[in-house]
Short mmCIF file of C-alpha atoms and ligand atoms in Angstrom, two decimals:
data_model
loop_
_atom_site.label_atom_id
_atom_site.label_comp_id
_atom_site.label_asym_id
_atom_site.label_seq_id
_atom_site.Cartn_x
_atom_site.Cartn_y
_atom_site.Cartn_z
CA MET A 29 13.73 51.85 -16.62
CA VAL A 30 13.45 53.00 -20.22
CA LEU A 31 15.72 55.92 -20.95
CA VAL A 32 14.03 58.26 -23.39
CA ASN A 33 17.23 59.87 -24.55
CA SER A 34 19.66 56.98 -24.75
CA TYR A 35 22.07 54.99 -26.88
CA THR A 36 22.21 51.18 -27.07
CA VAL A 37 25.81 50.00 -26.83
CA ILE A 38 26.49 47.01 -29.15
CA ASN A 39 29.33 44.49 -28.84
CA PRO A 40 30.95 44.74 -32.30
CA ALA A 41 32.32 41.17 -32.19
CA THR A 42 28.86 39.61 -31.77
CA ALA A 43 26.37 42.37 -32.66
CA SER A 44 24.66 41.74 -29.30
CA VAL A 45 23.36 44.42 -26.93
CA VAL A 46 25.71 45.36 -24.07
CA THR A 47 23.82 48.10 -22.25
CA GLU A 48 21.90 51.32 -22.56
CA VAL A 49 23.59 54.68 -21.87
CA GLY A 50 21.74 57.94 -21.23
CA LEU A 51 22.63 60.87 -23.48
CA ALA A 52 23.01 64.32 -21.97
CA THR A 53 20.82 67.20 -23.14
CA VAL A 54 22.08 70.74 -23.73
CA GLU A 55 20.68 71.75 -20.31
CA GLU A 56 22.51 68.89 -18.57
CA THR A 57 25.69 69.80 -20.43
CA ASP A 58 25.40 73.44 -19.34
CA ALA A 59 24.87 72.36 -15.72
CA ALA A 60 27.98 70.11 -15.87
CA ILE A 61 30.08 72.91 -17.38
CA GLU A 62 28.93 75.29 -14.62
CA ARG A 63 29.81 72.72 -11.92
CA ALA A 64 33.22 72.28 -13.55
CA HIS A 65 33.70 76.04 -13.46
CA ASP A 66 32.77 76.15 -9.75
CA ALA A 67 35.23 73.31 -9.09
CA PHE A 68 37.96 75.20 -10.99
CA VAL A 69 38.02 78.00 -8.42
CA ALA A 70 39.14 75.55 -5.73
CA TRP A 71 41.19 73.19 -7.96
CA ARG A 72 43.48 75.92 -9.29
CA ASP A 73 44.42 76.78 -5.71
CA VAL A 74 45.15 73.23 -4.58
CA ALA A 75 48.85 73.22 -3.62
CA PRO A 76 51.01 71.81 -6.42
CA GLY A 77 52.24 68.90 -4.32
CA GLU A 78 48.70 68.00 -3.31
CA ARG A 79 47.44 68.14 -6.93
CA ALA A 80 50.35 65.85 -7.81
CA ARG A 81 49.41 63.45 -5.03
CA LEU A 82 45.78 63.31 -6.22
CA LEU A 83 46.87 62.53 -9.80
CA ARG A 84 49.16 59.74 -8.55
CA SER A 85 46.28 58.41 -6.49
CA PHE A 86 44.06 58.47 -9.63
CA ALA A 87 46.80 56.59 -11.52
CA ALA A 88 46.99 53.98 -8.75
CA VAL A 89 43.22 53.40 -8.81
CA VAL A 90 43.28 53.05 -12.61
CA ASP A 91 46.16 50.58 -12.24
CA GLU A 92 44.05 48.45 -9.86
CA HIS A 93 41.27 48.39 -12.48
CA VAL A 94 43.28 47.71 -15.66
CA GLU A 95 41.73 44.28 -16.19
CA GLU A 96 38.18 45.53 -15.62
CA LEU A 97 38.68 48.51 -17.94
CA ALA A 98 40.29 46.30 -20.58
CA ARG A 99 37.41 43.79 -20.53
CA LEU A 100 34.95 46.65 -20.82
CA GLU A 101 36.79 47.97 -23.89
CA VAL A 102 36.79 44.53 -25.53
CA LYS A 103 33.01 44.39 -25.10
CA ASN A 104 32.29 47.97 -26.16
CA SER A 105 34.88 48.52 -28.92
CA GLY A 106 36.01 45.07 -30.09
CA HIS A 107 39.64 45.83 -29.23
CA THR A 108 41.86 42.81 -28.69
CA ILE A 109 42.37 42.09 -25.02
CA GLY A 110 46.13 42.64 -25.40
CA ASN A 111 45.60 46.10 -26.88
CA ALA A 112 42.89 46.99 -24.36
CA ARG A 113 45.21 46.19 -21.43
CA TRP A 114 47.87 48.41 -22.99
CA GLU A 115 45.29 51.19 -23.42
CA ALA A 116 44.14 51.07 -19.78
CA GLY A 117 47.77 50.93 -18.68
CA ASN A 118 48.48 53.95 -20.85
CA VAL A 119 45.93 56.02 -18.89
CA CYS A 120 47.77 55.06 -15.70
CA ASP A 121 51.19 55.89 -17.21
CA VAL A 122 50.03 59.24 -18.58
CA LEU A 123 48.54 60.22 -15.21
CA ASN A 124 51.77 59.28 -13.44
CA TYR A 125 53.87 61.16 -16.00
CA TYR A 126 51.85 64.39 -15.66
CA SER A 127 51.56 64.02 -11.89
CA ALA A 128 55.12 65.37 -11.93
CA ALA A 129 53.99 68.55 -13.69
CA PRO A 130 52.22 70.61 -10.98
CA GLU A 131 55.45 71.34 -9.08
CA ARG A 132 57.27 72.00 -12.37
CA LEU A 133 54.97 74.54 -14.08
CA PHE A 134 57.87 76.95 -14.24
CA GLY A 135 57.71 80.55 -15.31
CA ARG A 136 60.77 82.63 -16.23
CA GLN A 137 62.56 85.59 -14.78
CA ILE A 138 63.52 87.92 -17.61
CA PRO A 139 66.11 90.71 -17.16
CA VAL A 140 64.54 94.19 -17.36
CA PRO A 141 65.67 97.59 -16.01
CA GLY A 142 63.98 99.10 -12.92
CA GLY A 143 62.55 95.95 -11.39
CA VAL A 144 61.78 92.28 -11.87
CA ASP A 145 59.91 90.62 -14.71
CA ILE A 146 58.46 87.19 -14.12
CA THR A 147 56.10 84.94 -16.05
CA PHE A 148 53.43 82.61 -14.68
CA ARG A 149 51.69 79.62 -16.24
CA GLU A 150 48.03 80.17 -15.34
CA PRO A 151 45.38 77.49 -15.92
CA LEU A 152 42.70 78.30 -18.49
CA GLY A 153 39.57 77.21 -16.61
CA VAL A 154 37.23 74.53 -17.94
CA VAL A 155 38.70 72.43 -20.76
CA GLY A 156 36.40 70.41 -23.04
CA VAL A 157 37.86 67.14 -24.32
CA ILE A 158 36.08 65.46 -27.26
CA VAL A 159 37.11 61.84 -27.83
CA PRO A 160 36.58 59.57 -30.89
CA TRP A 161 35.58 55.89 -30.77
CA ASN A 162 38.82 54.37 -32.01
CA PHE A 163 40.95 54.73 -28.85
CA PRO A 164 38.49 55.72 -26.11
CA MET A 165 40.85 55.37 -23.13
CA PRO A 166 44.24 56.69 -24.29
CA ILE A 167 42.86 59.73 -26.11
CA ALA A 168 40.77 60.67 -23.06
CA GLY A 169 43.87 60.46 -20.85
CA TRP A 170 46.08 62.45 -23.26
CA GLY A 171 43.59 65.29 -22.84
CA PHE A 172 42.58 65.16 -19.19
CA ALA A 173 45.90 64.27 -17.51
CA PRO A 174 47.97 67.30 -18.61
CA ALA A 175 44.93 69.59 -18.38
CA LEU A 176 44.26 68.61 -14.75
CA ALA A 177 47.96 68.79 -13.88
CA ALA A 178 48.06 72.39 -15.11
CA GLY A 179 45.18 73.28 -12.79
CA ASN A 180 42.22 73.16 -15.17
CA THR A 181 39.00 71.24 -14.68
CA VAL A 182 37.78 68.99 -17.48
CA VAL A 183 34.48 68.07 -19.09
CA LEU A 184 34.90 65.06 -21.35
CA LYS A 185 32.62 63.79 -24.10
CA PRO A 186 33.26 60.21 -25.18
CA ALA A 187 32.14 59.07 -28.63
CA GLU A 188 28.51 58.01 -28.66
CA LEU A 189 29.55 54.50 -29.78
CA THR A 190 32.12 53.91 -27.03
CA PRO A 191 31.22 55.62 -23.73
CA LEU A 192 31.74 52.78 -21.23
CA THR A 193 35.40 53.05 -20.26
CA ALA A 194 35.22 56.86 -20.06
CA ILE A 195 32.25 56.65 -17.71
CA ARG A 196 34.19 54.17 -15.55
CA LEU A 197 37.30 56.42 -15.53
CA GLY A 198 35.09 59.28 -14.30
CA GLU A 199 33.95 57.10 -11.38
CA LEU A 200 37.52 56.02 -10.61
CA ALA A 201 38.59 59.68 -10.42
CA ILE A 202 36.08 60.26 -7.62
CA GLU A 203 37.16 57.03 -5.92
CA ALA A 204 40.75 58.30 -6.03
CA GLY A 205 39.77 61.48 -4.23
CA LEU A 206 39.52 64.04 -7.04
CA PRO A 207 36.95 66.61 -5.95
CA GLU A 208 33.50 66.54 -7.63
CA GLY A 209 33.45 68.58 -10.83
CA VAL A 210 37.18 68.34 -11.52
CA LEU A 211 36.72 65.61 -14.15
CA THR A 212 33.18 65.17 -15.49
CA VAL A 213 32.35 62.62 -18.17
CA ILE A 214 29.30 63.63 -20.22
CA PRO A 215 28.06 60.92 -22.61
CA GLY A 216 26.09 62.41 -25.46
CA LYS A 217 25.94 63.28 -29.12
CA GLY A 218 28.60 65.33 -30.86
CA SER A 219 25.93 67.63 -32.22
CA VAL A 220 24.66 68.32 -28.68
CA VAL A 221 27.38 67.94 -26.02
CA GLY A 222 30.37 68.41 -28.35
CA GLU A 223 28.89 71.51 -29.98
CA ARG A 224 28.11 72.98 -26.56
CA PHE A 225 31.79 72.74 -25.58
CA VAL A 226 32.48 74.92 -28.60
CA THR A 227 29.73 77.48 -27.93
CA HIS A 228 29.70 77.67 -24.10
CA PRO A 229 31.74 80.70 -22.97
CA LEU A 230 32.94 79.01 -19.75
CA VAL A 231 34.78 76.34 -21.79
CA ARG A 232 38.15 77.98 -22.50
CA LYS A 233 39.76 75.32 -24.65
CA VAL A 234 38.51 72.47 -26.82
CA CYS A 235 40.78 69.50 -27.22
CA PHE A 236 39.37 67.54 -30.16
CA THR A 237 40.38 64.22 -31.68
CA GLY A 238 38.39 62.87 -34.60
CA SER A 239 37.76 63.40 -38.28
CA THR A 240 39.22 66.29 -40.25
CA GLU A 241 35.70 67.24 -41.35
CA VAL A 242 34.37 67.72 -37.80
CA GLY A 243 37.71 69.24 -36.69
CA LYS A 244 37.34 72.04 -39.25
CA ARG A 245 33.85 72.82 -37.93
CA ILE A 246 35.16 72.90 -34.35
CA MET A 247 37.97 75.25 -35.30
CA ALA A 248 35.55 77.56 -37.12
CA GLY A 249 33.20 77.49 -34.11
CA CYS A 250 36.00 78.24 -31.65
CA ALA A 251 36.98 81.30 -33.70
CA ASP A 252 33.76 82.99 -32.58
CA GLN A 253 35.07 83.29 -28.99
CA VAL A 254 38.77 83.13 -29.94
CA LYS A 255 38.74 79.89 -27.96
CA LYS A 256 41.88 77.79 -27.83
CA VAL A 257 41.72 74.55 -29.77
CA THR A 258 43.89 71.49 -30.28
CA LEU A 259 43.03 69.20 -33.19
CA GLU A 260 44.22 65.62 -33.72
CA LEU A 261 42.67 64.55 -37.02
CA GLY A 262 42.93 61.94 -39.72
CA GLY A 263 45.89 60.47 -41.55
CA LYS A 264 46.99 58.58 -44.65
CA SER A 265 50.48 57.69 -43.59
CA ALA A 266 53.16 56.15 -45.77
CA ASN A 267 55.37 53.20 -44.97
CA ILE A 268 58.39 53.60 -47.27
CA VAL A 269 60.51 50.52 -47.94
CA PHE A 270 63.84 51.07 -49.71
CA ALA A 271 65.68 48.31 -51.57
CA ASP A 272 68.58 48.44 -49.08
CA ALA A 273 66.26 47.68 -46.12
CA ASP A 274 65.80 44.47 -44.18
CA VAL A 275 62.97 43.60 -46.56
CA ALA A 276 61.91 40.50 -44.62
CA LYS A 277 61.46 42.57 -41.45
CA ALA A 278 59.65 45.34 -43.32
CA ALA A 279 57.22 42.82 -44.86
CA ALA A 280 56.64 40.93 -41.62
CA THR A 281 55.84 44.07 -39.62
CA ALA A 282 53.85 46.04 -42.22
CA PRO A 283 50.48 44.33 -41.48
CA TYR A 284 50.64 45.30 -37.82
CA ALA A 285 51.31 48.93 -38.76
CA VAL A 286 47.97 49.13 -40.57
CA PHE A 287 45.71 46.32 -39.37
CA ASP A 288 46.17 46.97 -35.65
CA ASN A 289 42.80 48.01 -34.17
CA ALA A 290 41.31 46.73 -37.46
CA GLY A 291 42.88 49.72 -39.24
CA GLN A 292 40.87 52.19 -37.17
CA ASP A 293 43.98 54.09 -36.23
CA CYS A 294 44.79 57.64 -37.27
CA CYS A 295 48.47 56.57 -37.49
CA ALA A 296 47.76 53.53 -39.69
CA ARG A 297 50.40 53.16 -42.39
CA SER A 298 47.73 52.62 -45.02
CA ARG A 299 49.96 53.42 -48.00
CA ILE A 300 52.99 51.22 -48.55
CA LEU A 301 55.63 52.52 -50.96
CA VAL A 302 58.13 49.88 -52.08
CA GLN A 303 61.24 50.46 -54.17
CA ARG A 304 60.81 48.61 -57.47
CA ALA A 305 63.88 46.38 -57.10
CA VAL A 306 62.41 44.64 -54.05
CA TYR A 307 58.71 45.01 -54.88
CA ASP A 308 58.08 41.30 -55.63
CA GLU A 309 60.19 40.12 -52.70
CA PHE A 310 58.32 42.48 -50.36
CA LEU A 311 54.88 41.40 -51.63
CA GLY A 312 55.79 37.73 -51.09
CA GLY A 313 56.71 38.39 -47.47
CA LEU A 314 53.68 40.63 -46.98
CA GLU A 315 51.29 37.95 -48.24
CA THR A 316 52.66 35.38 -45.79
CA ALA A 317 52.40 37.88 -42.94
CA VAL A 318 48.86 39.03 -43.83
CA ARG A 319 47.55 35.48 -44.09
CA GLY A 320 49.04 34.86 -40.63
CA VAL A 321 47.30 37.73 -38.80
CA LYS A 322 45.12 36.18 -36.08
CA VAL A 323 41.68 37.67 -36.75
CA ILE A 324 39.70 36.00 -33.98
CA ASP A 325 37.47 36.78 -30.99
CA PRO A 326 39.10 39.90 -29.49
CA GLY A 327 38.65 38.45 -25.99
CA ASP A 328 40.98 35.57 -26.92
CA GLU A 329 44.51 36.15 -25.61
CA ALA A 330 45.95 35.27 -29.04
CA SER A 331 43.78 37.72 -30.99
CA GLU A 332 45.68 40.21 -33.17
CA MET A 333 42.72 41.87 -34.88
CA GLY A 334 39.08 42.20 -33.92
CA PRO A 335 36.00 43.52 -35.72
CA LEU A 336 35.22 47.03 -36.95
CA VAL A 337 33.53 49.18 -34.30
CA SER A 338 30.06 49.22 -35.89
CA ALA A 339 27.99 48.02 -38.83
CA GLY A 340 28.18 51.55 -40.22
CA GLN A 341 31.98 51.60 -40.11
CA ARG A 342 32.21 48.13 -41.67
CA ASP A 343 29.91 49.22 -44.51
CA ALA A 344 31.83 52.47 -45.05
CA VAL A 345 35.08 50.49 -45.40
CA ALA A 346 33.46 47.84 -47.62
CA ARG A 347 32.33 50.59 -50.02
CA TYR A 348 36.00 51.42 -50.74
CA LEU A 349 36.42 47.84 -51.97
CA GLU A 350 33.53 47.84 -54.43
CA GLY A 351 34.96 47.24 -57.89
CA VAL A 352 38.47 46.85 -56.47
CA GLU A 353 40.23 43.50 -56.88
CA PRO A 354 42.33 42.79 -53.77
CA ALA A 355 45.74 41.19 -54.35
CA PHE A 356 45.20 39.00 -51.27
CA THR A 357 43.36 39.03 -47.98
CA GLY A 358 43.89 37.60 -44.52
CA PRO A 359 41.46 35.52 -42.50
CA VAL A 360 38.05 36.55 -41.17
CA PRO A 361 35.91 34.59 -38.70
CA GLU A 362 32.46 33.16 -39.47
CA SER A 363 30.63 35.14 -36.85
CA ASP A 364 27.98 37.74 -36.27
CA GLY A 365 29.49 41.12 -35.67
CA PHE A 366 31.19 43.64 -37.91
CA TRP A 367 34.15 41.80 -39.40
CA LEU A 368 36.29 42.36 -42.48
CA PRO A 369 39.51 40.54 -43.42
CA PRO A 370 42.87 42.34 -43.64
CA THR A 371 42.94 43.38 -47.30
CA VAL A 372 45.85 44.32 -49.58
CA VAL A 373 45.28 46.27 -52.80
CA LEU A 374 47.95 47.02 -55.41
CA THR A 375 47.71 50.31 -57.26
CA ASP A 376 49.69 52.69 -59.44
CA ASP A 377 46.93 55.32 -59.49
CA THR A 378 47.65 58.19 -57.08
CA GLN A 379 44.10 59.50 -57.67
CA ALA A 380 42.38 56.28 -56.56
CA PRO A 381 40.20 56.89 -53.46
CA ILE A 382 41.87 53.92 -51.78
CA TRP A 383 45.23 55.72 -52.17
CA ARG A 384 44.04 59.23 -51.26
CA GLU A 385 41.34 58.83 -48.61
CA GLU A 386 41.54 57.69 -45.05
CA VAL A 387 39.72 54.35 -45.22
CA PHE A 388 39.88 53.78 -41.44
CA GLY A 389 39.60 50.03 -41.78
CA PRO A 390 41.81 46.99 -42.48
CA VAL A 391 42.76 47.97 -46.03
CA VAL A 392 46.23 48.85 -47.30
CA ALA A 393 47.33 50.03 -50.73
CA VAL A 394 50.79 49.19 -52.10
CA MET A 395 52.61 51.13 -54.82
CA PRO A 396 56.12 50.80 -56.31
CA PHE A 397 58.56 53.74 -56.56
CA ASP A 398 61.87 54.36 -58.35
CA ASP A 399 64.20 56.46 -56.21
CA GLU A 400 64.43 58.54 -53.02
CA ALA A 401 63.03 61.71 -54.61
CA ASP A 402 60.12 59.72 -56.04
CA ALA A 403 59.37 58.19 -52.62
CA ILE A 404 59.35 61.59 -50.88
CA ARG A 405 57.16 63.12 -53.57
CA LEU A 406 54.60 60.28 -53.34
CA ALA A 407 54.64 60.25 -49.53
CA ASN A 408 53.93 63.99 -49.41
CA ASP A 409 51.24 63.92 -52.10
CA THR A 410 48.43 64.01 -49.51
CA GLU A 411 46.56 66.61 -47.50
CA TYR A 412 47.39 64.63 -44.35
CA GLY A 413 50.64 64.45 -42.36
CA LEU A 414 50.35 62.47 -39.16
CA SER A 415 52.89 59.66 -39.14
CA GLY A 416 54.95 57.34 -41.29
CA SER A 417 57.73 54.75 -41.39
CA ILE A 418 60.99 54.50 -43.30
CA PHE A 419 62.82 51.20 -43.81
CA THR A 420 66.44 51.51 -44.93
CA ARG A 421 69.91 50.47 -43.71
CA ASP A 422 71.43 53.74 -44.94
CA VAL A 423 71.60 56.17 -41.99
CA GLY A 424 72.01 59.21 -44.22
CA ARG A 425 68.95 58.27 -46.26
CA ALA A 426 66.96 57.61 -43.09
CA LEU A 427 67.76 61.13 -41.88
CA ARG A 428 67.13 62.81 -45.24
CA VAL A 429 63.78 61.13 -45.73
CA ALA A 430 62.69 61.60 -42.12
CA ARG A 431 63.37 65.33 -42.48
CA ALA A 432 61.66 65.53 -45.87
CA VAL A 433 58.39 63.73 -45.12
CA GLU A 434 55.79 66.28 -43.99
CA ALA A 435 54.42 64.44 -40.96
CA GLY A 436 54.54 64.89 -37.20
CA ASN A 437 55.63 61.39 -36.14
CA LEU A 438 58.06 59.24 -38.06
CA SER A 439 59.84 56.03 -37.21
CA VAL A 440 62.82 54.40 -38.87
CA ASN A 441 63.01 50.61 -39.20
CA SER A 442 60.01 50.34 -36.87
CA HIS A 443 56.41 51.48 -36.64
CA SER A 444 56.31 52.99 -33.21
CA SER A 445 54.85 56.45 -33.04
CA VAL A 446 53.07 57.18 -29.79
CA ARG A 447 55.06 57.32 -26.57
CA TYR A 448 53.44 59.39 -23.86
CA TRP A 449 56.68 61.21 -23.06
CA THR A 450 57.29 62.38 -26.65
CA PRO A 451 55.18 64.92 -28.57
CA PHE A 452 52.42 63.68 -30.86
CA GLY A 453 50.44 65.52 -33.54
CA GLY A 454 49.99 66.23 -37.20
CA TYR A 455 51.18 68.41 -40.06
CA LYS A 456 48.81 69.86 -42.65
CA GLN A 457 45.20 68.68 -42.27
CA SER A 458 46.14 66.04 -39.69
CA GLY A 459 45.97 68.55 -36.90
CA LEU A 460 46.88 71.63 -34.98
CA GLY A 461 49.03 71.66 -31.85
CA ARG A 462 50.72 68.78 -30.10
CA GLU A 463 49.72 66.40 -27.32
CA LEU A 464 51.82 64.34 -24.91
CA GLY A 465 55.53 64.89 -24.27
CA PRO A 466 57.10 67.22 -21.74
CA ASP A 467 55.36 70.39 -22.98
CA ALA A 468 51.72 69.23 -22.99
CA PRO A 469 50.74 70.97 -19.72
CA ASP A 470 51.88 74.32 -21.17
CA ALA A 471 49.24 73.94 -23.88
CA PHE A 472 46.63 74.10 -21.11
CA THR A 473 47.88 77.39 -19.71
CA GLU A 474 48.04 81.09 -20.46
CA GLU A 475 51.48 82.66 -20.08
CA LYS A 476 51.18 85.75 -17.90
CA ASN A 477 53.90 88.39 -17.70
CA VAL A 478 54.24 90.52 -14.53
CA PHE A 479 56.62 93.45 -13.99
CA ILE A 480 57.34 94.58 -10.43
CA ALA A 481 58.94 98.02 -10.09
CA GLN A 482 61.77 98.20 -7.56
CA ASP A 483 61.23 101.89 -6.66
P1 NAP B 504 34.21 62.22 -35.60
O1 NAP B 504 32.91 61.97 -36.26
O2 NAP B 504 34.95 63.42 -36.00
O3 NAP B 504 33.89 62.21 -34.05
C1 NAP B 504 34.87 62.47 -33.07
C2 NAP B 504 34.19 63.01 -31.83
O4 NAP B 504 33.60 64.28 -32.14
C3 NAP B 504 33.04 62.13 -31.31
O5 NAP B 504 33.01 62.21 -29.91
C4 NAP B 504 31.83 62.81 -31.93
O6 NAP B 504 30.63 62.58 -31.24
C5 NAP B 504 32.23 64.26 -31.82
N1 NAP B 504 31.49 65.13 -32.75
C6 NAP B 504 30.85 64.79 -33.91
N2 NAP B 504 30.29 65.89 -34.45
C7 NAP B 504 30.57 66.94 -33.63
C8 NAP B 504 30.27 68.33 -33.66
N3 NAP B 504 29.56 68.88 -34.65
N4 NAP B 504 30.72 69.12 -32.66
C9 NAP B 504 31.45 68.59 -31.65
N5 NAP B 504 31.75 67.28 -31.56
C10 NAP B 504 31.33 66.46 -32.55
O7 NAP B 504 35.24 61.05 -35.79
P2 NAP B 504 35.02 59.52 -35.46
O8 NAP B 504 34.10 59.03 -36.52
O9 NAP B 504 34.64 59.32 -34.03
O10 NAP B 504 36.53 58.95 -35.54
C11 NAP B 504 37.16 58.66 -36.75
C12 NAP B 504 38.06 59.79 -37.22
O11 NAP B 504 38.85 60.34 -36.18
C13 NAP B 504 39.07 59.38 -38.26
O12 NAP B 504 39.11 60.30 -39.29
C14 NAP B 504 40.40 59.35 -37.52
O13 NAP B 504 41.57 59.49 -38.24
C15 NAP B 504 40.24 60.44 -36.57
N6 NAP B 504 41.13 60.24 -35.41
C16 NAP B 504 42.29 60.96 -35.29
C17 NAP B 504 43.15 60.76 -34.22
C18 NAP B 504 44.40 61.55 -34.02
O14 NAP B 504 45.00 61.45 -32.98
N7 NAP B 504 44.83 62.34 -34.96
C19 NAP B 504 42.83 59.81 -33.28
C20 NAP B 504 41.66 59.09 -33.43
C21 NAP B 504 40.81 59.32 -34.50
P3 NAP B 504 29.68 61.34 -31.64
O15 NAP B 504 30.33 60.16 -31.07
O16 NAP B 504 28.38 61.61 -30.96
O17 NAP B 504 29.60 61.33 -33.11
MG1 MG B 505 31.52 60.58 -36.81
#
């Protein structure tokens, strides 16, 4: 069958065709939103313990399919098999974590004269989740798991480039016993399906992850209906290495903080700031580490970095390197597909596009700094504020700098930033609102206040 309105999914590691996926029209999107709204009426009244049981059942079915989902992601997105297994496992973990929420959606009893005042956490209705191509599985789960736990139904639009695992998760939800219409995956274009989430009055919240440019449009569109919106946008995060740090550790780990997922990570530490006294020592260690990154077939168990997601993304990243002389690069395979080597650029120009803009590829810029104040000033000289790392052995400095850097997720002497049980989100133009952590279900509710007179 030839699908008239369809997208050809390409394996980014080989540039070969994987499959054809139909794209929803506006009419099909409207019908799915209406079905989700019908399903909401029953889903909101499912007893908390039963909703919890269904989410645990969904988690268990995902767990049984981790390997299948991971292989699908390797083929569709070029993620390394190790990362893809973690990503599928993350969906399972997030579902299990929020399966504890339905019985714990507490309100408050607030002292008032003449009666009782209590608050309720009411679900919103239909929630629209819009997912980018860089982490198709985790970002879908961070939206749908807490939203479903709070009693909402969800329509989910995967990125046009990477719909396969989302479609499979939608099937697994049904297999796990979630009623029809509770979680609906709608593959389609951002300009069609995504825009309709913004304009359709039955969609009560849009949960968007993607570029700052599209995020601003979504926020402006949501204003028209005073629709709730959560935005997780771009980043240009700093990795700050002080002279008193374990410089060898900082240098050995820095490549993985930026080249993971071929740099297509909103949390990528794509600016490295190094205190001048250890600048040469750090660069020596960094070069050894970068040359050692295993850039090979992402399906190989040993692979540490795969290709870019598409020819378009590879070309967009390559344009940043035109006229720029890299200090050194890592390996790149001789293969069809959309590959670039890990690339390190040295700069002292804070206006250089490579220093200011989110490249979203395997490119990192390194700059020296003089003292703590200088490091904080340079780290904050950006419109973004998503994450960052601080390497120092001085606890006081670690605290001072962690408090001073304007970013939502910081790590000291490590590069970890996303744990499903801690909050995640950005300062400044990196986003609005928080995902994950203990409070995420509240973001999918209205707080209702009720006073009951005693006489
Ligand atoms: P994007 O172009 O903003 O797309 C993100 C999603 O929005 C896709 O599903 C896209 O659909 C959809 N979309 C596009 N135009 C739309 C519109 N007018 N209305 C509604 N939806 C629309 O971003 P991307 O190119 O996929 O991803 C790269 C960017 O996302 C980077 O800037 C990165 O930093 C950011 N990102 C941020 C986070 C975070 O957590 N902060 C996480 C991941 C990515 P199509 O697929 O059809 O274009
Ligand atoms: Mg885009």
